[in-house]
Amino acid sequence: MNNIPLEYYIALSGILFTIGTLGVILRRNAIIVFMSLEIMLNSVNLAFISFARYLGDTSGEIFVFFVMAVAAAESAIGLAIILALFRKKQTIYVDEVNVLKH
Amino acid sequence: MEIQVLFSLPLIIASFFAVFMPVFDAILKKNKQIIFLFTLLNFLLVIVADIFIFASPEFFTGVLKSGLENSDFGKFLSDAVSLGGYTSFFDLLFAIAGILTLFAAKDYLKKESYELKEFYSLVSFSFAGMLFIAHANNLLILFLGIELMSISFFVLSGFFRNNILSIEASLKYFILGAFATGFLIFGFAMLYGATGSLELKVIAQKISFNQVTPIYFALAIGLIFVGLAFKASTFPFHQWAPDVYTGAPTVVTGFMSTAGKTAAFAAFIVITKAIFLSNLVIDNATVNPPVIAITRNSREILAIIAALTMLVGNITALMQTNVKRMLAFSSVAHAGYILLGIVSNNSNGWSGIVFYAFAYVFMQIGAFVIVSLIEKENGSNLNLSDYNGLSKSHPFLSASMAIFMFSLVGLPPFAGFFGKYYLFLSVIQSGYLWLALVAVIASIISIYFYIGLIINMYFKEKEGEPLTVQCKTSGISIILSLIGVIFLGIFPSLLMNPLLNLFK
């Protein structure tokens, strides 16, 4: 582990974050958008863990637990919203939900 | 020790009610009245605690004590929250916004037949989140506060769960809000990597001694500002705001666009106080190490963002025919005004932000309460033309609406005038004269649509039957907002002088 420089981990987490960002922007299926959001949060976790490891400081690792808990809460709310949308409109495609556009 | 307990009372009260509100819900099965009173008690207790804090002799001498320094909570959370000082004014602000919303919500939810007791739990959760944002002294607490507030708002904006507009607002807010959170905490990770600590005090020290990794620090500033700009709905990340604010229940929109936005700016203050070097350091620096260059450049960028936010918000608001949408765009513009205080980055700017936030809470919630009264079921009766001839049928409502509009424009002697005055002054003092000029031009543009609504109410005739308005508890919110707008307009220094002392 010590032979791999910190920059590699941060670069990997940056790539994951970019994949997540592109997924949110480009995909129209709400579930896929949702998964991309989770990828973004997990890339943050990776960055925190590798910084914590290389700084020799535990607070970054503690932060990761909180991020995971918040991500779980967020997924519960997100799935509930998607469910409410499907009940009302029988679709989960984000671009078909455009009543509010003027 | 006792003084620390007193200073942390607002946080304790808000957390207690947030945690136990679902329990109260379960115990008191059908009794909505008692749940309503409990939530009201939550806000009132926070206000009372704040009054005791203001009255305590340590308030001005011992600014920003950290509560848990000598306790057994362990090293990690020893310095997690800052207490007293300007944060107490934020408590007061959020509690007032909560009370105004609560009284209006009772009428509005009954009218739309959605009077569910979960509403009160969600408001209490978001209130606790806002307090933790304002009190945060640690990136973890800041993150948890922002998330607690945002997640409650996602649910609140979709509260009319059989109304497609409300669901759409909720979905859009959720996707973009979670997206913004991703940017924000990636920025936090980078800041942690650059400085090696989550505590804002340590981060500030490391930055002022230039002990940071510049590349991670630059990334951190960029990502954190993108995240916070989303939450505060500033240009170019403002597109979600009009849709969400239009689709969400009107009282929730009032709460989100005032208290939620103020909380986002509280996060801005907390972060920029730590990571921006003070003006003194920048001016006296003979060399130009990367940290100073990054700080200076990011302030320039924030200045440009503020200018564009004000112009875009006000110009788009000109073209709206829906009152809720118009107020939503105007709230984007107001985010631009508040951003001026962050750009000036000194005690004048920060206290200007808090003053403007007070004025903004009163005038914007007041306006939204009136919109919620005029609105009919399923979001109809929201067009500008529906306000024609309102002065004949409802003179009190139209007079109060006119006062809120005058205050939003920034005409004296209302609170909005002094809010703008302090912010523009602070930005001129820190050398951004052009930004103040843009702000004045943007305010002049905004006169057109605010006064347009008044013209509709006073100088146009209503066709068809006059509308009936059921106003019971909402009247309390309107009167409280009127008192706030006029009082702060006549005695601005009563609030401004203590604020200036506290931020020094």
mmCIF file of N, CA, C and O in Angstrom, chain B residues 367-456:
data_model
loop_
_atom_site.group_PDB
_atom_site.id
_atom_site.type_symbol
_atom_site.label_atom_id
_atom_site.label_comp_id
_atom_site.label_asym_id
_atom_site.label_seq_id
_atom_site.Cartn_x
_atom_site.Cartn_y
_atom_site.Cartn_z
ATOM 1 N N ALA B 367 -44.818 38.137 1.814
ATOM 2 C CA ALA B 367 -45.362 38.102 0.449
ATOM 3 C C ALA B 367 -45.883 36.709 0.130
ATOM 4 O O ALA B 367 -46.976 36.558 -0.442
ATOM 5 N N PHE B 368 -45.143 35.673 0.510
ATOM 6 C CA PHE B 368 -45.585 34.315 0.178
ATOM 7 C C PHE B 368 -46.836 33.921 0.955
ATOM 8 O O PHE B 368 -47.665 33.159 0.456
ATOM 9 N N VAL B 369 -46.986 34.440 2.189
ATOM 10 C CA VAL B 369 -48.198 34.137 2.951
ATOM 11 C C VAL B 369 -49.414 34.709 2.214
ATOM 12 O O VAL B 369 -50.451 34.046 2.083
ATOM 13 N N ILE B 370 -49.272 35.930 1.699
ATOM 14 C CA ILE B 370 -50.400 36.520 0.969
ATOM 15 C C ILE B 370 -50.677 35.718 -0.299
ATOM 16 O O ILE B 370 -51.831 35.448 -0.636
ATOM 17 N N VAL B 371 -49.615 35.305 -1.003
ATOM 18 C CA VAL B 371 -49.817 34.474 -2.198
ATOM 19 C C VAL B 371 -50.549 33.185 -1.824
ATOM 20 O O VAL B 371 -51.453 32.741 -2.535
ATOM 21 N N SER B 372 -50.180 32.612 -0.667
ATOM 22 C CA SER B 372 -50.829 31.358 -0.272
ATOM 23 C C SER B 372 -52.294 31.577 0.060
ATOM 24 O O SER B 372 -53.109 30.667 -0.084
ATOM 25 N N LEU B 373 -52.655 32.784 0.504
ATOM 26 C CA LEU B 373 -54.058 33.053 0.802
ATOM 27 C C LEU B 373 -54.871 33.232 -0.468
ATOM 28 O O LEU B 373 -56.013 32.794 -0.567
ATOM 29 N N ILE B 374 -54.275 33.913 -1.463
ATOM 30 C CA ILE B 374 -54.990 34.185 -2.712
ATOM 31 C C ILE B 374 -55.133 32.912 -3.536
ATOM 32 O O ILE B 374 -56.105 32.730 -4.265
ATOM 33 N N GLU B 375 -54.128 32.005 -3.402
ATOM 34 C CA GLU B 375 -54.098 30.785 -4.210
ATOM 35 C C GLU B 375 -55.339 29.937 -3.956
ATOM 36 O O GLU B 375 -55.865 29.874 -2.846
ATOM 37 N N LYS B 376 -55.818 29.287 -5.043
ATOM 38 C CA LYS B 376 -56.914 28.327 -4.876
ATOM 39 C C LYS B 376 -56.369 26.919 -5.016
ATOM 40 O O LYS B 376 -55.186 26.732 -5.285
ATOM 41 N N GLU B 377 -57.269 25.929 -4.886
ATOM 42 C CA GLU B 377 -56.788 24.555 -4.877
ATOM 43 C C GLU B 377 -56.059 24.195 -6.172
ATOM 44 O O GLU B 377 -56.370 24.716 -7.235
ATOM 45 N N ASN B 378 -55.097 23.264 -6.050
ATOM 46 C CA ASN B 378 -54.311 22.763 -7.167
ATOM 47 C C ASN B 378 -53.529 23.855 -7.878
ATOM 48 O O ASN B 378 -53.348 23.833 -9.086
ATOM 49 N N GLY B 379 -53.102 24.826 -7.141
ATOM 50 C CA GLY B 379 -52.173 25.811 -7.690
ATOM 51 C C GLY B 379 -52.766 26.730 -8.740
ATOM 52 O O GLY B 379 -52.042 27.235 -9.593
ATOM 53 N N SER B 380 -54.071 26.961 -8.701
ATOM 54 C CA SER B 380 -54.618 27.943 -9.637
ATOM 55 C C SER B 380 -54.687 29.304 -8.955
ATOM 56 O O SER B 380 -54.381 29.433 -7.773
ATOM 57 N N ASN B 381 -55.099 30.297 -9.713
ATOM 58 C CA ASN B 381 -55.233 31.669 -9.200
ATOM 59 C C ASN B 381 -53.895 32.231 -8.746
ATOM 60 O O ASN B 381 -53.802 32.879 -7.707
ATOM 61 N N LEU B 382 -52.860 31.988 -9.548
ATOM 62 C CA LEU B 382 -51.540 32.492 -9.183
ATOM 63 C C LEU B 382 -51.024 33.504 -10.177
ATOM 64 O O LEU B 382 -49.892 33.957 -10.070
ATOM 65 N N ASN B 383 -51.835 33.870 -11.194
ATOM 66 C CA ASN B 383 -51.316 34.780 -12.207
ATOM 67 C C ASN B 383 -51.389 36.217 -11.727
ATOM 68 O O ASN B 383 -52.154 36.550 -10.832
ATOM 69 N N LEU B 384 -50.568 37.049 -12.372
ATOM 70 C CA LEU B 384 -50.570 38.467 -11.994
ATOM 71 C C LEU B 384 -51.954 39.068 -12.171
ATOM 72 O O LEU B 384 -52.391 39.905 -11.383
ATOM 73 N N SER B 385 -52.676 38.619 -13.234
ATOM 74 C CA SER B 385 -53.982 39.219 -13.495
ATOM 75 C C SER B 385 -55.011 38.837 -12.435
ATOM 76 O O SER B 385 -56.027 39.507 -12.284
ATOM 77 N N ASP B 386 -54.748 37.752 -11.678
ATOM 78 C CA ASP B 386 -55.675 37.384 -10.615
ATOM 79 C C ASP B 386 -55.622 38.361 -9.448
ATOM 80 O O ASP B 386 -56.473 38.314 -8.563
ATOM 81 N N TYR B 387 -54.608 39.223 -9.432
ATOM 82 C CA TYR B 387 -54.489 40.201 -8.346
ATOM 83 C C TYR B 387 -55.185 41.504 -8.693
ATOM 84 O O TYR B 387 -55.168 42.440 -7.901
ATOM 85 N N ASN B 388 -55.794 41.573 -9.910
ATOM 86 C CA ASN B 388 -56.479 42.805 -10.302
ATOM 87 C C ASN B 388 -57.570 43.161 -9.302
ATOM 88 O O ASN B 388 -58.364 42.315 -8.902
ATOM 89 N N GLY B 389 -57.604 44.420 -8.928
ATOM 90 C CA GLY B 389 -58.690 44.901 -8.081
ATOM 91 C C GLY B 389 -58.691 44.333 -6.689
ATOM 92 O O GLY B 389 -59.712 44.362 -6.010
ATOM 93 N N LEU B 390 -57.567 43.825 -6.220
ATOM 94 C CA LEU B 390 -57.534 43.244 -4.878
ATOM 95 C C LEU B 390 -57.739 44.310 -3.810
ATOM 96 O O LEU B 390 -58.258 44.030 -2.728
ATOM 97 N N SER B 391 -57.340 45.549 -4.123
ATOM 98 C CA SER B 391 -57.450 46.605 -3.112
ATOM 99 C C SER B 391 -58.908 46.891 -2.763
ATOM 100 O O SER B 391 -59.203 47.329 -1.656
ATOM 101 N N LYS B 392 -59.844 46.620 -3.719
ATOM 102 C CA LYS B 392 -61.266 46.877 -3.434
ATOM 103 C C LYS B 392 -61.815 45.804 -2.493
ATOM 104 O O LYS B 392 -62.474 46.110 -1.503
ATOM 105 N N SER B 393 -61.503 44.529 -2.824
ATOM 106 C CA SER B 393 -62.121 43.462 -2.047
ATOM 107 C C SER B 393 -61.369 43.174 -0.748
ATOM 108 O O SER B 393 -61.986 42.835 0.254
ATOM 109 N N HIS B 394 -60.033 43.300 -0.751
ATOM 110 C CA HIS B 394 -59.258 42.992 0.455
ATOM 111 C C HIS B 394 -58.222 44.083 0.691
ATOM 112 O O HIS B 394 -57.038 43.900 0.389
ATOM 113 N N PRO B 395 -58.645 45.214 1.255
ATOM 114 C CA PRO B 395 -57.712 46.335 1.405
ATOM 115 C C PRO B 395 -56.511 46.020 2.288
ATOM 116 O O PRO B 395 -55.389 46.419 1.968
ATOM 117 N N PHE B 396 -56.721 45.215 3.366
ATOM 118 C CA PHE B 396 -55.585 44.940 4.260
ATOM 119 C C PHE B 396 -54.525 44.094 3.561
ATOM 120 O O PHE B 396 -53.327 44.401 3.597
ATOM 121 N N LEU B 397 -54.985 43.038 2.843
ATOM 122 C CA LEU B 397 -54.030 42.165 2.161
ATOM 123 C C LEU B 397 -53.245 42.938 1.128
ATOM 124 O O LEU B 397 -52.017 42.810 1.022
ATOM 125 N N SER B 398 -53.945 43.784 0.350
ATOM 126 C CA SER B 398 -53.224 44.461 -0.730
ATOM 127 C C SER B 398 -52.293 45.524 -0.161
ATOM 128 O O SER B 398 -51.206 45.732 -0.699
ATOM 129 N N ALA B 399 -52.699 46.183 0.938
ATOM 130 C CA ALA B 399 -51.798 47.173 1.532
ATOM 131 C C ALA B 399 -50.539 46.496 2.066
ATOM 132 O O ALA B 399 -49.417 46.987 1.853
ATOM 133 N N SER B 400 -50.704 45.326 2.740
ATOM 134 C CA SER B 400 -49.506 44.660 3.250
ATOM 135 C C SER B 400 -48.641 44.169 2.105
ATOM 136 O O SER B 400 -47.413 44.280 2.166
ATOM 137 N N MET B 401 -49.294 43.635 1.047
ATOM 138 C CA MET B 401 -48.509 43.175 -0.107
ATOM 139 C C MET B 401 -47.717 44.335 -0.682
ATOM 140 O O MET B 401 -46.541 44.180 -1.023
ATOM 141 N N ALA B 402 -48.351 45.516 -0.763
ATOM 142 C CA ALA B 402 -47.655 46.681 -1.310
ATOM 143 C C ALA B 402 -46.441 47.022 -0.447
ATOM 144 O O ALA B 402 -45.357 47.315 -0.973
ATOM 145 N N ILE B 403 -46.601 46.941 0.879
ATOM 146 C CA ILE B 403 -45.460 47.260 1.755
ATOM 147 C C ILE B 403 -44.328 46.255 1.551
ATOM 148 O O ILE B 403 -43.156 46.624 1.447
ATOM 149 N N PHE B 404 -44.701 44.944 1.436
ATOM 150 C CA PHE B 404 -43.645 43.952 1.211
ATOM 151 C C PHE B 404 -42.940 44.198 -0.117
ATOM 152 O O PHE B 404 -41.723 44.059 -0.220
ATOM 153 N N MET B 405 -43.724 44.577 -1.149
ATOM 154 C CA MET B 405 -43.112 44.823 -2.449
ATOM 155 C C MET B 405 -42.167 46.033 -2.376
ATOM 156 O O MET B 405 -41.058 45.992 -2.905
ATOM 157 N N PHE B 406 -42.611 47.111 -1.704
ATOM 158 C CA PHE B 406 -41.747 48.287 -1.563
ATOM 159 C C PHE B 406 -40.462 47.907 -0.847
ATOM 160 O O PHE B 406 -39.369 48.365 -1.197
ATOM 161 N N SER B 407 -40.590 47.040 0.172
ATOM 162 C CA SER B 407 -39.404 46.644 0.923
ATOM 163 C C SER B 407 -38.487 45.782 0.065
ATOM 164 O O SER B 407 -37.265 45.906 0.129
ATOM 165 N N LEU B 408 -39.092 44.908 -0.776
ATOM 166 C CA LEU B 408 -38.267 44.061 -1.650
ATOM 167 C C LEU B 408 -37.524 44.910 -2.674
ATOM 168 O O LEU B 408 -36.386 44.617 -3.043
ATOM 169 N N VAL B 409 -38.180 45.987 -3.163
ATOM 170 C CA VAL B 409 -37.493 46.890 -4.089
ATOM 171 C C VAL B 409 -36.331 47.555 -3.367
ATOM 172 O O VAL B 409 -35.264 47.775 -3.942
ATOM 173 N N GLY B 410 -36.550 47.890 -2.064
ATOM 174 C CA GLY B 410 -35.518 48.590 -1.317
ATOM 175 C C GLY B 410 -35.824 50.065 -1.185
ATOM 176 O O GLY B 410 -34.929 50.903 -1.296
ATOM 177 N N LEU B 411 -37.116 50.402 -0.977
ATOM 178 C CA LEU B 411 -37.464 51.800 -0.782
ATOM 179 C C LEU B 411 -37.476 52.095 0.713
ATOM 180 O O LEU B 411 -37.941 51.282 1.504
ATOM 181 N N PRO B 412 -36.948 53.255 1.145
ATOM 182 C CA PRO B 412 -37.098 53.633 2.537
ATOM 183 C C PRO B 412 -38.549 53.982 2.804
ATOM 184 O O PRO B 412 -39.248 54.356 1.857
ATOM 185 N N PRO B 413 -39.075 53.882 4.001
ATOM 186 C CA PRO B 413 -38.417 53.539 5.263
ATOM 187 C C PRO B 413 -38.595 52.081 5.628
ATOM 188 O O PRO B 413 -38.822 51.788 6.792
ATOM 189 N N PHE B 414 -38.496 51.164 4.689
ATOM 190 C CA PHE B 414 -38.697 49.756 5.030
ATOM 191 C C PHE B 414 -37.360 49.037 5.169
ATOM 192 O O PHE B 414 -36.324 49.541 4.739
ATOM 193 N N ALA B 415 -37.425 47.817 5.773
ATOM 194 C CA ALA B 415 -36.201 47.115 6.151
ATOM 195 C C ALA B 415 -35.306 46.818 4.960
ATOM 196 O O ALA B 415 -34.086 46.867 5.072
ATOM 197 N N GLY B 416 -35.915 46.524 3.795
ATOM 198 C CA GLY B 416 -35.122 46.171 2.634
ATOM 199 C C GLY B 416 -34.157 47.261 2.223
ATOM 200 O O GLY B 416 -33.063 46.981 1.739
ATOM 201 N N PHE B 417 -34.544 48.511 2.458
ATOM 202 C CA PHE B 417 -33.670 49.623 2.075
ATOM 203 C C PHE B 417 -32.360 49.567 2.835
ATOM 204 O O PHE B 417 -31.278 49.640 2.254
ATOM 205 N N PHE B 418 -32.448 49.415 4.188
ATOM 206 C CA PHE B 418 -31.213 49.433 4.965
ATOM 207 C C PHE B 418 -30.396 48.181 4.718
ATOM 208 O O PHE B 418 -29.162 48.237 4.728
ATOM 209 N N GLY B 419 -31.083 47.044 4.481
ATOM 210 C CA GLY B 419 -30.341 45.836 4.135
ATOM 211 C C GLY B 419 -29.462 46.075 2.928
ATOM 212 O O GLY B 419 -28.260 45.795 2.939
ATOM 213 N N LYS B 420 -30.073 46.628 1.866
ATOM 214 C CA LYS B 420 -29.293 46.888 0.653
ATOM 215 C C LYS B 420 -28.219 47.928 0.914
ATOM 216 O O LYS B 420 -27.090 47.806 0.450
ATOM 217 N N TYR B 421 -28.574 48.969 1.696
ATOM 218 C CA TYR B 421 -27.638 50.047 1.969
ATOM 219 C C TYR B 421 -26.362 49.506 2.604
ATOM 220 O O TYR B 421 -25.250 49.793 2.149
ATOM 221 N N TYR B 422 -26.514 48.658 3.664
ATOM 222 C CA TYR B 422 -25.328 48.143 4.350
ATOM 223 C C TYR B 422 -24.491 47.262 3.434
ATOM 224 O O TYR B 422 -23.261 47.338 3.434
ATOM 225 N N LEU B 423 -25.179 46.435 2.623
ATOM 226 C CA LEU B 423 -24.418 45.533 1.755
ATOM 227 C C LEU B 423 -23.675 46.315 0.679
ATOM 228 O O LEU B 423 -22.490 46.072 0.419
ATOM 229 N N PHE B 424 -24.352 47.288 0.058
ATOM 230 C CA PHE B 424 -23.702 48.057 -1.012
ATOM 231 C C PHE B 424 -22.522 48.840 -0.446
ATOM 232 O O PHE B 424 -21.455 48.923 -1.052
ATOM 233 N N LEU B 425 -22.737 49.396 0.779
ATOM 234 C CA LEU B 425 -21.677 50.173 1.414
ATOM 235 C C LEU B 425 -20.457 49.297 1.666
ATOM 236 O O LEU B 425 -19.324 49.688 1.372
ATOM 237 N N SER B 426 -20.695 48.092 2.188
ATOM 238 C CA SER B 426 -19.565 47.226 2.532
ATOM 239 C C SER B 426 -18.779 46.868 1.280
ATOM 240 O O SER B 426 -17.550 46.803 1.314
ATOM 241 N N VAL B 427 -19.504 46.670 0.179
ATOM 242 C CA VAL B 427 -18.797 46.232 -1.027
ATOM 243 C C VAL B 427 -18.023 47.404 -1.638
ATOM 244 O O VAL B 427 -16.947 47.233 -2.218
ATOM 245 N N ILE B 428 -18.532 48.633 -1.452
ATOM 246 C CA ILE B 428 -17.776 49.797 -1.928
ATOM 247 C C ILE B 428 -16.520 49.961 -1.087
ATOM 248 O O ILE B 428 -15.425 50.213 -1.609
ATOM 249 N N GLN B 429 -16.663 49.780 0.250
ATOM 250 C CA GLN B 429 -15.510 49.966 1.140
ATOM 251 C C GLN B 429 -14.390 48.984 0.845
ATOM 252 O O GLN B 429 -13.229 49.287 1.067
ATOM 253 N N SER B 430 -14.748 47.783 0.355
ATOM 254 C CA SER B 430 -13.653 46.861 0.062
ATOM 255 C C SER B 430 -13.216 46.945 -1.392
ATOM 256 O O SER B 430 -12.559 46.042 -1.885
ATOM 257 N N GLY B 431 -13.592 48.024 -2.062
ATOM 258 C CA GLY B 431 -12.969 48.324 -3.338
ATOM 259 C C GLY B 431 -13.638 47.750 -4.569
ATOM 260 O O GLY B 431 -13.017 47.680 -5.625
ATOM 261 N N TYR B 432 -14.893 47.336 -4.459
ATOM 262 C CA TYR B 432 -15.586 46.834 -5.645
ATOM 263 C C TYR B 432 -16.676 47.829 -6.042
ATOM 264 O O TYR B 432 -17.865 47.535 -5.948
ATOM 265 N N LEU B 433 -16.272 48.998 -6.488
ATOM 266 C CA LEU B 433 -17.260 50.033 -6.823
ATOM 267 C C LEU B 433 -18.159 49.575 -7.964
ATOM 268 O O LEU B 433 -19.379 49.776 -7.950
ATOM 269 N N TRP B 434 -17.564 48.905 -8.972
ATOM 270 C CA TRP B 434 -18.360 48.484 -10.133
ATOM 271 C C TRP B 434 -19.477 47.539 -9.726
ATOM 272 O O TRP B 434 -20.582 47.587 -10.264
ATOM 273 N N LEU B 435 -19.175 46.694 -8.701
ATOM 274 C CA LEU B 435 -20.180 45.723 -8.263
ATOM 275 C C LEU B 435 -21.372 46.445 -7.635
ATOM 276 O O LEU B 435 -22.530 46.086 -7.862
ATOM 277 N N ALA B 436 -21.078 47.498 -6.852
ATOM 278 C CA ALA B 436 -22.168 48.269 -6.242
ATOM 279 C C ALA B 436 -23.010 48.926 -7.328
ATOM 280 O O ALA B 436 -24.246 48.987 -7.229
ATOM 281 N N LEU B 437 -22.346 49.417 -8.400
ATOM 282 C CA LEU B 437 -23.104 50.044 -9.495
ATOM 283 C C LEU B 437 -24.024 49.022 -10.153
ATOM 284 O O LEU B 437 -25.201 49.312 -10.422
ATOM 285 N N VAL B 438 -23.498 47.818 -10.411
ATOM 286 C CA VAL B 438 -24.335 46.769 -11.004
ATOM 287 C C VAL B 438 -25.524 46.464 -10.097
ATOM 288 O O VAL B 438 -26.662 46.301 -10.548
ATOM 289 N N ALA B 439 -25.247 46.425 -8.769
ATOM 290 C CA ALA B 439 -26.326 46.107 -7.824
ATOM 291 C C ALA B 439 -27.414 47.173 -7.882
ATOM 292 O O ALA B 439 -28.610 46.860 -7.847
ATOM 293 N N VAL B 440 -27.002 48.446 -7.992
ATOM 294 C CA VAL B 440 -28.000 49.519 -8.061
ATOM 295 C C VAL B 440 -28.821 49.394 -9.345
ATOM 296 O O VAL B 440 -30.054 49.523 -9.336
ATOM 297 N N ILE B 441 -28.120 49.106 -10.463
ATOM 298 C CA ILE B 441 -28.846 48.950 -11.733
ATOM 299 C C ILE B 441 -29.849 47.802 -11.631
ATOM 300 O O ILE B 441 -31.006 47.906 -12.046
ATOM 301 N N ALA B 442 -29.397 46.672 -11.018
ATOM 302 C CA ALA B 442 -30.293 45.519 -10.878
ATOM 303 C C ALA B 442 -31.505 45.885 -10.030
ATOM 304 O O ALA B 442 -32.639 45.494 -10.341
ATOM 305 N N SER B 443 -31.288 46.681 -8.964
ATOM 306 C CA SER B 443 -32.433 47.084 -8.135
ATOM 307 C C SER B 443 -33.396 47.945 -8.927
ATOM 308 O O SER B 443 -34.617 47.846 -8.753
ATOM 309 N N ILE B 444 -32.850 48.799 -9.791
ATOM 310 C CA ILE B 444 -33.737 49.665 -10.589
ATOM 311 C C ILE B 444 -34.576 48.814 -11.539
ATOM 312 O O ILE B 444 -35.770 49.048 -11.714
ATOM 313 N N ILE B 445 -33.939 47.779 -12.134
ATOM 314 C CA ILE B 445 -34.717 46.893 -13.017
ATOM 315 C C ILE B 445 -35.850 46.242 -12.227
ATOM 316 O O ILE B 445 -36.973 46.107 -12.704
ATOM 317 N N SER B 446 -35.542 45.875 -10.962
ATOM 318 C CA SER B 446 -36.536 45.122 -10.198
ATOM 319 C C SER B 446 -37.759 45.968 -9.860
ATOM 320 O O SER B 446 -38.818 45.422 -9.551
ATOM 321 N N ILE B 447 -37.620 47.306 -9.895
ATOM 322 C CA ILE B 447 -38.779 48.152 -9.588
ATOM 323 C C ILE B 447 -39.939 47.793 -10.513
ATOM 324 O O ILE B 447 -41.087 47.738 -10.092
ATOM 325 N N TYR B 448 -39.622 47.502 -11.783
ATOM 326 C CA TYR B 448 -40.664 47.328 -12.789
ATOM 327 C C TYR B 448 -41.654 46.241 -12.383
ATOM 328 O O TYR B 448 -42.863 46.453 -12.374
ATOM 329 N N PHE B 449 -41.125 45.052 -12.013
ATOM 330 C CA PHE B 449 -42.102 43.972 -11.761
ATOM 331 C C PHE B 449 -42.706 44.022 -10.372
ATOM 332 O O PHE B 449 -43.850 43.621 -10.185
ATOM 333 N N TYR B 450 -41.966 44.569 -9.386
ATOM 334 C CA TYR B 450 -42.583 44.674 -8.057
ATOM 335 C C TYR B 450 -43.715 45.696 -8.093
ATOM 336 O O TYR B 450 -44.799 45.463 -7.558
ATOM 337 N N ILE B 451 -43.443 46.855 -8.720
ATOM 338 C CA ILE B 451 -44.469 47.889 -8.771
ATOM 339 C C ILE B 451 -45.596 47.450 -9.697
ATOM 340 O O ILE B 451 -46.756 47.811 -9.499
ATOM 341 N N GLY B 452 -45.266 46.621 -10.712
ATOM 342 C CA GLY B 452 -46.299 46.110 -11.613
ATOM 343 C C GLY B 452 -47.389 45.374 -10.844
ATOM 344 O O GLY B 452 -48.589 45.521 -11.139
ATOM 345 N N LEU B 453 -46.981 44.602 -9.851
ATOM 346 C CA LEU B 453 -47.967 43.876 -9.044
ATOM 347 C C LEU B 453 -48.850 44.858 -8.274
ATOM 348 O O LEU B 453 -50.069 44.684 -8.181
ATOM 349 N N ILE B 454 -48.238 45.919 -7.758
ATOM 350 C CA ILE B 454 -49.016 46.926 -7.016
ATOM 351 C C ILE B 454 -50.008 47.609 -7.954
ATOM 352 O O ILE B 454 -51.163 47.860 -7.586
ATOM 353 N N ILE B 455 -49.569 47.900 -9.197
ATOM 354 C CA ILE B 455 -50.477 48.530 -10.166
ATOM 355 C C ILE B 455 -51.659 47.610 -10.432
ATOM 356 O O ILE B 455 -52.812 48.048 -10.476
ATOM 357 N N ASN B 456 -51.372 46.298 -10.580
ATOM 358 C CA ASN B 456 -52.468 45.355 -10.776
ATOM 359 C C ASN B 456 -53.460 45.403 -9.630
ATOM 360 O O ASN B 456 -54.666 45.351 -9.831
#
